Every structure is written in structure tokens, then in C-alpha cells.
Amino acid sequence: MRKILLILFSFLLVSCNHNQVLTDYQKKIISLNHKAFNERLYNSEYALDCADSALKMLYNDSINLIDYNPDFYYNNVARALNSKAYENFLLSNFKEAEQNLIDINKIRESYPNKTAEHNISQIIKAKMMMRLRASWEADMLLENIKCKGNKTDTLCHWAQSQYYITKLFLNCFYRDGKYQYNELVKTIYEIEQGARNNSLIVDETQAYSLYYTLTESCQILAHVSQFYQNEEEKNVLYLKKSVDYLKKSLQLMDENQRVSNYDLANNL
């Protein structure tokens, strides 16, 4: 009976630790990580400063934070490191970005957002490989990413949309021939299945990126389908799709004042 009571007490203690009310210090860390994420495409320098500040606060009080709530600590460390990696990628600071990704992989402990953060780190690495013209390495990284599931959090949706955008770019601009055609068809089908676009669009810039890459993909599909199979109906279908996606992206650019220069440059 005593053993059972001790086990129950330990369980309750662990549960309490995971549901602790956040301190002002922890709220500040979350706020900095949110700012880094929200400014990721608009102001890279500011986003880097926010992520750096969050990391400093986490590392300075790591012992207390890990004892108090390890899930909070590792979630926010990984989030800050991925924000830094993404900004350094956008700024072509590949050495710094690579180090950020290595630091994420060094986190051996489990934490709630580990799958999403690991997927994002692999997608960022694939983006770097593509920019360095190492398309085979990028392809291998994307093949090992599983961005599936019914999770409803923003981070998971961002990981999914980044996965599809990166895969579409890889198929559009880094592959040739029939394999490119098959992979583009498959990826567009996956995006369109179950009206998934709503969950993939995290913000207006993300929506613009998705529609832009779908536009490019459909134009290439129309060309490739005509070249290899001479299917006029399929050619017309993909050209119509590309026009629809182009209209959506142009509408977004017209409606929203905050369109990311970094994202536009990366797409171009």
C-alpha cells in the first residue's frame, strides 16, 4: 500500500510540474520566440535578435527551467534555434545556419514539439542544399520527412506547408524529365486532397508562397504533359490551374501590405 501511495504521489508531482503556471520570465521567452517567428520573413535582423535573446534567457536559467518544466525548456530552445537557422538561411549565412541545425539535433531529450521542430530543421537543410545546387541531398532529406497527421497547431501547419513548397521547388527547378512530372502530379494531388490548403496557410506570405509554387508547377506540368504524352486536355487543365493559383497569389499581394521581400527573393 505504501508503494502504491508513493507511486501515485510521484505521478501527481510530475503532472503538476508539467502544468505549472508560467512565470513572467517564461512568458518573456515565449514572447521573444513568437516575435522571432512572426518577423521571420519581414525583418531577419530583428528576428535573429529575438531568437538570440530567448536562447540567452533559456541558457542562463537552464538548471531551474529543466527542473521546473523540461518540456517548456526544450520546446523553446528548439524553436529559437530553428528561427535562427531559418533567418541565417535567408541571409545566406549557411555556416551559422548549419551550426543551429546541429545544435537542434544535439537535443536528445523528448519534448512535445520535437517532431515538428525536427521536420523544420530538415526542411531548412534541404533548402540550403538546393541553393547550393545539391539537389540529390535535398531530395534525400525530404524523402525522410513525415509531415502527416491531423495536428492543429500553427507550427505543424507551417512545417507541412514548408515541406510542400520546398518539394515543389525541388521538382520544378532541380529535376528534369518524366520523374519530375510524376513527382509534381503527386505533390499537387497531396496538397489538394481534403481541402488541405486552409490548414497549410499560416499567414498571407505563406499562402502567397504556396500559390506561387503551385502556379509554377502547373505551368511546368502543362509543358511536360504535352511534350511526353501529347495530352491536350491535361495541358489545358494544368494551364487553367496555374492561372487560378496566379490570381490567388496576386490577390493576396494586392490585399496585404506586408509581403515578404525575403520570401519573394527566395522564390525568384
PDB file of C-alpha atoms in Angstrom:
ATOM      1  CA  MET A   1       0.000   0.000   0.000  1.00  0.00           C
ATOM      2  CA  ARG A   2       2.837   2.367   0.847  1.00  0.00           C
ATOM      3  CA  LYS A   3       4.497   1.668  -2.516  1.00  0.00           C
ATOM      4  CA  ILE A   4       1.259   2.409  -4.337  1.00  0.00           C
ATOM      5  CA  LEU A   5       0.864   5.711  -2.494  1.00  0.00           C
ATOM      6  CA  LEU A   6       4.456   6.674  -3.323  1.00  0.00           C
ATOM      7  CA  ILE A   7       3.894   5.894  -6.999  1.00  0.00           C
ATOM      8  CA  LEU A   8       0.687   7.945  -7.059  1.00  0.00           C
ATOM      9  CA  PHE A   9       2.421  10.830  -5.290  1.00  0.00           C
ATOM     10  CA  SER A  10       5.292  10.733  -7.820  1.00  0.00           C
ATOM     11  CA  PHE A  11       2.834  10.706 -10.693  1.00  0.00           C
ATOM     12  CA  LEU A  12       0.953  13.698  -9.288  1.00  0.00           C
ATOM     13  CA  LEU A  13       4.221  15.553  -8.731  1.00  0.00           C
ATOM     14  CA  VAL A  14       5.292  15.014 -12.341  1.00  0.00           C
ATOM     15  CA  SER A  15       1.840  16.055 -13.581  1.00  0.00           C
ATOM     16  CA  CYS A  16       1.979  19.222 -11.523  1.00  0.00           C
ATOM     17  CA  ASN A  17       5.424  20.071 -12.870  1.00  0.00           C
ATOM     18  CA  HIS A  18       4.124  19.791 -16.436  1.00  0.00           C
ATOM     19  CA  ASN A  19       1.131  22.027 -15.712  1.00  0.00           C
ATOM     20  CA  GLN A  20       2.853  24.746 -13.766  1.00  0.00           C
ATOM     21  CA  VAL A  21       1.631  28.300 -14.254  1.00  0.00           C
ATOM     22  CA  LEU A  22       4.150  30.177 -16.382  1.00  0.00           C
ATOM     23  CA  THR A  23       6.328  32.733 -14.645  1.00  0.00           C
ATOM     24  CA  ASP A  24       6.935  36.219 -16.061  1.00  0.00           C
ATOM     25  CA  TYR A  25      10.424  35.010 -17.059  1.00  0.00           C
ATOM     26  CA  GLN A  26       8.947  32.137 -19.090  1.00  0.00           C
ATOM     27  CA  LYS A  27       6.312  34.388 -20.645  1.00  0.00           C
ATOM     28  CA  LYS A  28       9.103  36.708 -21.804  1.00  0.00           C
ATOM     29  CA  ILE A  29      10.861  33.772 -23.502  1.00  0.00           C
ATOM     30  CA  ILE A  30       7.646  32.736 -25.260  1.00  0.00           C
ATOM     31  CA  SER A  31       7.059  36.331 -26.360  1.00  0.00           C
ATOM     32  CA  LEU A  32      10.562  36.570 -27.856  1.00  0.00           C
ATOM     33  CA  ASN A  33      10.103  33.297 -29.735  1.00  0.00           C
ATOM     34  CA  HIS A  34       6.745  34.473 -31.070  1.00  0.00           C
ATOM     35  CA  LYS A  35       8.298  37.718 -32.277  1.00  0.00           C
ATOM     36  CA  ALA A  36      11.130  35.804 -33.983  1.00  0.00           C
ATOM     37  CA  PHE A  37       8.575  33.590 -35.739  1.00  0.00           C
ATOM     38  CA  ASN A  38       6.220  36.416 -36.736  1.00  0.00           C
ATOM     39  CA  GLU A  39       9.062  38.518 -38.159  1.00  0.00           C
ATOM     40  CA  ARG A  40      10.852  35.574 -39.823  1.00  0.00           C
ATOM     41  CA  LEU A  41      10.102  36.819 -43.359  1.00  0.00           C
ATOM     42  CA  TYR A  42       9.891  40.551 -42.828  1.00  0.00           C
ATOM     43  CA  ASN A  43      12.811  41.575 -40.628  1.00  0.00           C
ATOM     44  CA  SER A  44      15.522  38.934 -40.349  1.00  0.00           C
ATOM     45  CA  GLU A  45      17.855  41.043 -38.225  1.00  0.00           C
ATOM     46  CA  TYR A  46      15.154  41.691 -35.630  1.00  0.00           C
ATOM     47  CA  ALA A  47      14.026  38.040 -35.717  1.00  0.00           C
ATOM     48  CA  LEU A  48      17.616  36.928 -35.073  1.00  0.00           C
ATOM     49  CA  ASP A  49      17.910  39.340 -32.133  1.00  0.00           C
ATOM     50  CA  CYS A  50      14.681  37.976 -30.604  1.00  0.00           C
ATOM     51  CA  ALA A  51      15.758  34.356 -31.029  1.00  0.00           C
ATOM     52  CA  ASP A  52      19.201  35.139 -29.562  1.00  0.00           C
ATOM     53  CA  SER A  53      17.613  36.872 -26.558  1.00  0.00           C
ATOM     54  CA  ALA A  54      15.302  33.899 -25.964  1.00  0.00           C
ATOM     55  CA  LEU A  55      18.253  31.489 -26.077  1.00  0.00           C
ATOM     56  CA  LYS A  56      20.292  33.579 -23.643  1.00  0.00           C
ATOM     57  CA  MET A  57      17.427  33.611 -21.158  1.00  0.00           C
ATOM     58  CA  LEU A  58      16.941  29.857 -21.554  1.00  0.00           C
ATOM     59  CA  TYR A  59      20.638  29.036 -21.139  1.00  0.00           C
ATOM     60  CA  ASN A  60      21.128  31.461 -18.231  1.00  0.00           C
ATOM     61  CA  ASP A  61      18.454  29.709 -16.181  1.00  0.00           C
ATOM     62  CA  SER A  62      18.698  26.246 -17.715  1.00  0.00           C
ATOM     63  CA  ILE A  63      19.046  24.316 -14.436  1.00  0.00           C
ATOM     64  CA  ASN A  64      15.927  25.814 -12.855  1.00  0.00           C
ATOM     65  CA  LEU A  65      13.912  25.658 -16.082  1.00  0.00           C
ATOM     66  CA  ILE A  66      14.783  21.995 -16.731  1.00  0.00           C
ATOM     67  CA  ASP A  67      13.900  21.048 -13.154  1.00  0.00           C
ATOM     68  CA  TYR A  68      10.707  23.108 -13.213  1.00  0.00           C
ATOM     69  CA  ASN A  69       9.390  22.239 -16.691  1.00  0.00           C
ATOM     70  CA  PRO A  70      11.706  20.405 -19.121  1.00  0.00           C
ATOM     71  CA  ASP A  71       9.043  20.382 -21.877  1.00  0.00           C
ATOM     72  CA  PHE A  72       8.947  24.168 -21.824  1.00  0.00           C
ATOM     73  CA  TYR A  73      12.746  24.418 -21.877  1.00  0.00           C
ATOM     74  CA  TYR A  74      13.439  22.073 -24.817  1.00  0.00           C
ATOM     75  CA  ASN A  75      10.427  23.277 -26.830  1.00  0.00           C
ATOM     76  CA  ASN A  76      11.659  26.854 -26.652  1.00  0.00           C
ATOM     77  CA  VAL A  77      15.338  26.056 -27.202  1.00  0.00           C
ATOM     78  CA  ALA A  78      14.481  24.142 -30.385  1.00  0.00           C
ATOM     79  CA  ARG A  79      12.101  26.897 -31.521  1.00  0.00           C
ATOM     80  CA  ALA A  80      14.730  29.622 -31.059  1.00  0.00           C
ATOM     81  CA  LEU A  81      17.425  27.558 -32.827  1.00  0.00           C
ATOM     82  CA  ASN A  82      15.147  26.850 -35.789  1.00  0.00           C
ATOM     83  CA  SER A  83      14.244  30.528 -36.034  1.00  0.00           C
ATOM     84  CA  LYS A  84      17.943  31.364 -36.152  1.00  0.00           C
ATOM     85  CA  ALA A  85      18.617  28.650 -38.720  1.00  0.00           C
ATOM     86  CA  TYR A  86      15.837  29.897 -40.982  1.00  0.00           C
ATOM     87  CA  GLU A  87      16.933  33.525 -40.785  1.00  0.00           C
ATOM     88  CA  ASN A  88      20.566  32.606 -41.401  1.00  0.00           C
ATOM     89  CA  PHE A  89      19.447  30.576 -44.424  1.00  0.00           C
ATOM     90  CA  LEU A  90      17.515  33.557 -45.809  1.00  0.00           C
ATOM     91  CA  LEU A  91      20.592  35.731 -45.300  1.00  0.00           C
ATOM     92  CA  SER A  92      22.822  33.016 -46.882  1.00  0.00           C
ATOM     93  CA  ASN A  93      24.783  32.606 -43.653  1.00  0.00           C
ATOM     94  CA  PHE A  94      24.988  28.865 -44.259  1.00  0.00           C
ATOM     95  CA  LYS A  95      27.747  28.157 -41.754  1.00  0.00           C
ATOM     96  CA  GLU A  96      25.745  29.703 -38.907  1.00  0.00           C
ATOM     97  CA  ALA A  97      22.542  28.002 -40.079  1.00  0.00           C
ATOM     98  CA  GLU A  98      24.285  24.627 -40.177  1.00  0.00           C
ATOM     99  CA  GLN A  99      25.513  25.099 -36.611  1.00  0.00           C
ATOM    100  CA  ASN A 100      21.988  25.991 -35.452  1.00  0.00           C
ATOM    101  CA  LEU A 101      20.685  22.756 -37.008  1.00  0.00           C
ATOM    102  CA  ILE A 102      23.476  20.725 -35.392  1.00  0.00           C
ATOM    103  CA  ASP A 103      22.533  22.199 -32.003  1.00  0.00           C
ATOM    104  CA  ILE A 104      18.909  21.123 -32.502  1.00  0.00           C
ATOM    105  CA  ASN A 105      19.977  17.564 -33.286  1.00  0.00           C
ATOM    106  CA  LYS A 106      22.070  17.532 -30.105  1.00  0.00           C
ATOM    107  CA  ILE A 107      18.874  17.699 -28.029  1.00  0.00           C
ATOM    108  CA  ARG A 108      18.400  14.028 -27.158  1.00  0.00           C
ATOM    109  CA  GLU A 109      15.599  14.581 -24.655  1.00  0.00           C
ATOM    110  CA  SER A 110      11.960  14.181 -25.662  1.00  0.00           C
ATOM    111  CA  TYR A 111       9.694  17.233 -25.785  1.00  0.00           C
ATOM    112  CA  PRO A 112       6.188  17.842 -27.221  1.00  0.00           C
ATOM    113  CA  ASN A 113       7.197  19.717 -30.398  1.00  0.00           C
ATOM    114  CA  LYS A 114      10.192  17.537 -31.224  1.00  0.00           C
ATOM    115  CA  THR A 115       8.720  16.010 -34.406  1.00  0.00           C
ATOM    116  CA  ALA A 116       7.666  19.378 -35.839  1.00  0.00           C
ATOM    117  CA  GLU A 117      10.958  21.090 -34.937  1.00  0.00           C
ATOM    118  CA  HIS A 118      12.998  18.200 -36.338  1.00  0.00           C
ATOM    119  CA  ASN A 119      10.994  18.305 -39.589  1.00  0.00           C
ATOM    120  CA  ILE A 120      11.516  22.064 -39.875  1.00  0.00           C
ATOM    121  CA  SER A 121      15.266  21.688 -39.295  1.00  0.00           C
ATOM    122  CA  GLN A 122      15.467  19.064 -42.059  1.00  0.00           C
ATOM    123  CA  ILE A 123      13.432  21.254 -44.432  1.00  0.00           C
ATOM    124  CA  ILE A 124      15.754  24.222 -43.786  1.00  0.00           C
ATOM    125  CA  LYS A 125      18.724  21.984 -44.518  1.00  0.00           C
ATOM    126  CA  ALA A 126      17.068  20.804 -47.744  1.00  0.00           C
ATOM    127  CA  LYS A 127      16.547  24.441 -48.754  1.00  0.00           C
ATOM    128  CA  MET A 128      20.251  25.112 -48.182  1.00  0.00           C
ATOM    129  CA  MET A 129      21.211  22.056 -50.237  1.00  0.00           C
ATOM    130  CA  MET A 130      19.001  23.241 -53.102  1.00  0.00           C
ATOM    131  CA  ARG A 131      20.540  26.709 -53.053  1.00  0.00           C
ATOM    132  CA  LEU A 132      23.958  25.078 -53.138  1.00  0.00           C
ATOM    133  CA  ARG A 133      22.765  23.018 -56.132  1.00  0.00           C
ATOM    134  CA  ALA A 134      22.969  19.752 -54.172  1.00  0.00           C
ATOM    135  CA  SER A 135      19.523  18.573 -55.296  1.00  0.00           C
ATOM    136  CA  TRP A 136      20.171  14.876 -54.624  1.00  0.00           C
ATOM    137  CA  GLU A 137      20.982  15.592 -50.965  1.00  0.00           C
ATOM    138  CA  ALA A 138      17.886  17.809 -50.693  1.00  0.00           C
ATOM    139  CA  ASP A 139      15.755  15.048 -52.184  1.00  0.00           C
ATOM    140  CA  MET A 140      17.047  12.503 -49.670  1.00  0.00           C
ATOM    141  CA  LEU A 141      16.282  14.844 -46.758  1.00  0.00           C
ATOM    142  CA  LEU A 142      12.716  15.470 -47.960  1.00  0.00           C
ATOM    143  CA  GLU A 143      12.083  11.766 -48.516  1.00  0.00           C
ATOM    144  CA  ASN A 144      12.756  11.111 -44.819  1.00  0.00           C
ATOM    145  CA  ILE A 145      10.361  13.802 -43.582  1.00  0.00           C
ATOM    146  CA  LYS A 146       6.903  12.728 -42.472  1.00  0.00           C
ATOM    147  CA  CYS A 147       4.712  15.842 -42.242  1.00  0.00           C
ATOM    148  CA  LYS A 148       1.455  13.964 -41.897  1.00  0.00           C
ATOM    149  CA  GLY A 149      -1.174  13.868 -39.194  1.00  0.00           C
ATOM    150  CA  ASN A 150      -4.171  15.839 -38.000  1.00  0.00           C
ATOM    151  CA  LYS A 151      -2.424  18.198 -35.607  1.00  0.00           C
ATOM    152  CA  THR A 152      -3.967  21.643 -35.487  1.00  0.00           C
ATOM    153  CA  ASP A 153      -1.118  23.771 -34.146  1.00  0.00           C
ATOM    154  CA  THR A 154       0.437  26.529 -36.252  1.00  0.00           C
ATOM    155  CA  LEU A 155       3.921  25.048 -36.052  1.00  0.00           C
ATOM    156  CA  CYS A 156       2.783  21.741 -37.555  1.00  0.00           C
ATOM    157  CA  HIS A 157       0.949  23.531 -40.371  1.00  0.00           C
ATOM    158  CA  TRP A 158       3.991  25.679 -41.085  1.00  0.00           C
ATOM    159  CA  ALA A 159       6.163  22.563 -41.245  1.00  0.00           C
ATOM    160  CA  GLN A 160       3.695  20.960 -43.664  1.00  0.00           C
ATOM    161  CA  SER A 161       3.481  23.998 -45.927  1.00  0.00           C
ATOM    162  CA  GLN A 162       7.266  24.452 -45.940  1.00  0.00           C
ATOM    163  CA  TYR A 163       7.618  20.767 -46.823  1.00  0.00           C
ATOM    164  CA  TYR A 164       5.280  21.063 -49.817  1.00  0.00           C
ATOM    165  CA  ILE A 165       6.721  24.378 -51.010  1.00  0.00           C
ATOM    166  CA  THR A 166      10.270  23.028 -50.829  1.00  0.00           C
ATOM    167  CA  LYS A 167       9.269  19.801 -52.585  1.00  0.00           C
ATOM    168  CA  LEU A 168       7.509  21.725 -55.369  1.00  0.00           C
ATOM    169  CA  PHE A 169      10.577  23.914 -55.905  1.00  0.00           C
ATOM    170  CA  LEU A 170      12.812  20.849 -55.998  1.00  0.00           C
ATOM    171  CA  ASN A 171      10.596  19.217 -58.618  1.00  0.00           C
ATOM    172  CA  CYS A 172      10.168  22.410 -60.649  1.00  0.00           C
ATOM    173  CA  PHE A 173      13.713  23.668 -60.880  1.00  0.00           C
ATOM    174  CA  TYR A 174      16.089  20.865 -59.896  1.00  0.00           C
ATOM    175  CA  ARG A 175      14.748  17.858 -61.816  1.00  0.00           C
ATOM    176  CA  ASP A 176      14.131  17.048 -65.477  1.00  0.00           C
ATOM    177  CA  GLY A 177      12.041  14.579 -67.422  1.00  0.00           C
ATOM    178  CA  LYS A 178       9.288  12.108 -66.605  1.00  0.00           C
ATOM    179  CA  TYR A 179      10.296  11.721 -62.961  1.00  0.00           C
ATOM    180  CA  GLN A 180       9.768  15.436 -62.462  1.00  0.00           C
ATOM    181  CA  TYR A 181       6.309  15.157 -63.998  1.00  0.00           C
ATOM    182  CA  ASN A 182       5.248  12.232 -61.789  1.00  0.00           C
ATOM    183  CA  GLU A 183       6.517  13.872 -58.611  1.00  0.00           C
ATOM    184  CA  LEU A 184       4.798  17.180 -59.401  1.00  0.00           C
ATOM    185  CA  VAL A 185       1.473  15.430 -60.029  1.00  0.00           C
ATOM    186  CA  LYS A 186       1.805  13.516 -56.764  1.00  0.00           C
ATOM    187  CA  THR A 187       2.710  16.587 -54.684  1.00  0.00           C
ATOM    188  CA  ILE A 188      -0.068  18.776 -56.106  1.00  0.00           C
ATOM    189  CA  TYR A 189      -2.539  15.953 -55.515  1.00  0.00           C
ATOM    190  CA  GLU A 190      -1.395  15.716 -51.878  1.00  0.00           C
ATOM    191  CA  ILE A 191      -1.850  19.463 -51.390  1.00  0.00           C
ATOM    192  CA  GLU A 192      -5.326  19.490 -52.918  1.00  0.00           C
ATOM    193  CA  GLN A 193      -6.585  16.424 -51.061  1.00  0.00           C
ATOM    194  CA  GLY A 194      -9.151  17.108 -48.366  1.00  0.00           C
ATOM    195  CA  ALA A 195      -9.139  20.895 -48.937  1.00  0.00           C
ATOM    196  CA  ARG A 196      -5.887  20.947 -47.028  1.00  0.00           C
ATOM    197  CA  ASN A 197      -4.927  24.421 -48.254  1.00  0.00           C
ATOM    198  CA  ASN A 198      -6.766  26.055 -45.343  1.00  0.00           C
ATOM    199  CA  SER A 199      -4.534  24.371 -42.777  1.00  0.00           C
ATOM    200  CA  LEU A 200      -1.378  24.874 -44.838  1.00  0.00           C
ATOM    201  CA  ILE A 201      -1.771  28.648 -44.983  1.00  0.00           C
ATOM    202  CA  VAL A 202      -0.266  30.036 -41.792  1.00  0.00           C
ATOM    203  CA  ASP A 203      -0.303  33.675 -42.909  1.00  0.00           C
ATOM    204  CA  GLU A 204      -0.614  35.744 -46.080  1.00  0.00           C
ATOM    205  CA  THR A 205       3.029  35.302 -47.075  1.00  0.00           C
ATOM    206  CA  GLN A 206       2.844  31.555 -46.613  1.00  0.00           C
ATOM    207  CA  ALA A 207      -0.313  31.493 -48.743  1.00  0.00           C
ATOM    208  CA  TYR A 208       1.391  33.555 -51.430  1.00  0.00           C
ATOM    209  CA  SER A 209       4.387  31.184 -51.435  1.00  0.00           C
ATOM    210  CA  LEU A 210       2.162  28.137 -51.777  1.00  0.00           C
ATOM    211  CA  TYR A 211       0.111  29.601 -54.630  1.00  0.00           C
ATOM    212  CA  TYR A 212       3.242  30.879 -56.361  1.00  0.00           C
ATOM    213  CA  THR A 213       4.898  27.471 -56.345  1.00  0.00           C
ATOM    214  CA  LEU A 214       1.666  25.768 -57.436  1.00  0.00           C
ATOM    215  CA  THR A 215       1.469  28.233 -60.348  1.00  0.00           C
ATOM    216  CA  GLU A 216       4.998  27.405 -61.457  1.00  0.00           C
ATOM    217  CA  SER A 217       4.349  23.683 -61.002  1.00  0.00           C
ATOM    218  CA  CYS A 218       1.184  23.675 -63.108  1.00  0.00           C
ATOM    219  CA  GLN A 219       2.879  25.588 -65.919  1.00  0.00           C
ATOM    220  CA  ILE A 220       5.671  23.018 -65.995  1.00  0.00           C
ATOM    221  CA  LEU A 221       3.166  20.148 -65.802  1.00  0.00           C
ATOM    222  CA  ALA A 222       1.355  21.541 -68.827  1.00  0.00           C
ATOM    223  CA  HIS A 223       4.605  21.696 -70.772  1.00  0.00           C
ATOM    224  CA  VAL A 224       5.820  18.260 -69.688  1.00  0.00           C
ATOM    225  CA  SER A 225       2.448  16.579 -70.277  1.00  0.00           C
ATOM    226  CA  GLN A 226       2.365  17.990 -73.804  1.00  0.00           C
ATOM    227  CA  PHE A 227       5.978  17.031 -74.504  1.00  0.00           C
ATOM    228  CA  TYR A 228       5.792  13.451 -73.253  1.00  0.00           C
ATOM    229  CA  GLN A 229       2.182  12.428 -73.728  1.00  0.00           C
ATOM    230  CA  ASN A 230       0.669  14.968 -76.115  1.00  0.00           C
ATOM    231  CA  GLU A 231      -2.478  15.094 -73.964  1.00  0.00           C
ATOM    232  CA  GLU A 232      -4.258  18.301 -74.915  1.00  0.00           C
ATOM    233  CA  GLU A 233      -6.887  18.005 -72.145  1.00  0.00           C
ATOM    234  CA  LYS A 234      -4.228  17.630 -69.466  1.00  0.00           C
ATOM    235  CA  ASN A 235      -2.269  20.510 -70.924  1.00  0.00           C
ATOM    236  CA  VAL A 236      -5.327  22.781 -70.743  1.00  0.00           C
ATOM    237  CA  LEU A 237      -6.207  21.550 -67.237  1.00  0.00           C
ATOM    238  CA  TYR A 238      -2.817  22.466 -65.768  1.00  0.00           C
ATOM    239  CA  LEU A 239      -2.711  25.815 -67.554  1.00  0.00           C
ATOM    240  CA  LYS A 240      -6.132  26.663 -66.099  1.00  0.00           C
ATOM    241  CA  LYS A 241      -4.929  25.630 -62.642  1.00  0.00           C
ATOM    242  CA  SER A 242      -1.839  27.791 -62.959  1.00  0.00           C
ATOM    243  CA  VAL A 243      -3.991  30.813 -63.864  1.00  0.00           C
ATOM    244  CA  ASP A 244      -6.215  30.189 -60.816  1.00  0.00           C
ATOM    245  CA  TYR A 245      -3.247  29.955 -58.464  1.00  0.00           C
ATOM    246  CA  LEU A 246      -1.632  33.020 -60.024  1.00  0.00           C
ATOM    247  CA  LYS A 247      -4.832  35.023 -59.480  1.00  0.00           C
ATOM    248  CA  LYS A 248      -4.911  33.973 -55.822  1.00  0.00           C
ATOM    249  CA  SER A 249      -1.289  34.968 -55.231  1.00  0.00           C
ATOM    250  CA  LEU A 250      -1.727  38.327 -56.990  1.00  0.00           C
ATOM    251  CA  GLN A 251      -4.899  38.968 -54.993  1.00  0.00           C
ATOM    252  CA  LEU A 252      -3.005  38.294 -51.766  1.00  0.00           C
ATOM    253  CA  MET A 253      -0.230  40.662 -52.790  1.00  0.00           C
ATOM    254  CA  ASP A 254      -2.800  43.351 -53.597  1.00  0.00           C
ATOM    255  CA  GLU A 255      -4.713  42.916 -50.327  1.00  0.00           C
ATOM    256  CA  ASN A 256      -1.780  42.634 -47.921  1.00  0.00           C
ATOM    257  CA  GLN A 257       0.774  45.351 -47.329  1.00  0.00           C
ATOM    258  CA  ARG A 258       3.184  43.045 -45.518  1.00  0.00           C
ATOM    259  CA  VAL A 259       4.527  40.879 -48.328  1.00  0.00           C
ATOM    260  CA  SER A 260       7.929  39.499 -47.521  1.00  0.00           C
ATOM    261  CA  ASN A 261      10.853  40.723 -49.593  1.00  0.00           C
ATOM    262  CA  TYR A 262      12.908  37.771 -48.355  1.00  0.00           C
ATOM    263  CA  ASP A 263      10.302  35.275 -49.493  1.00  0.00           C
ATOM    264  CA  LEU A 264       9.841  36.986 -52.853  1.00  0.00           C
ATOM    265  CA  ALA A 265      13.604  36.953 -53.403  1.00  0.00           C
ATOM    266  CA  ASN A 266      13.837  33.306 -52.431  1.00  0.00           C
ATOM    267  CA  ASN A 267      11.020  32.353 -54.834  1.00  0.00           C
ATOM    268  CA  LEU A 268      12.548  34.328 -57.685  1.00  0.00           C
TER     269      LEU A 268
END
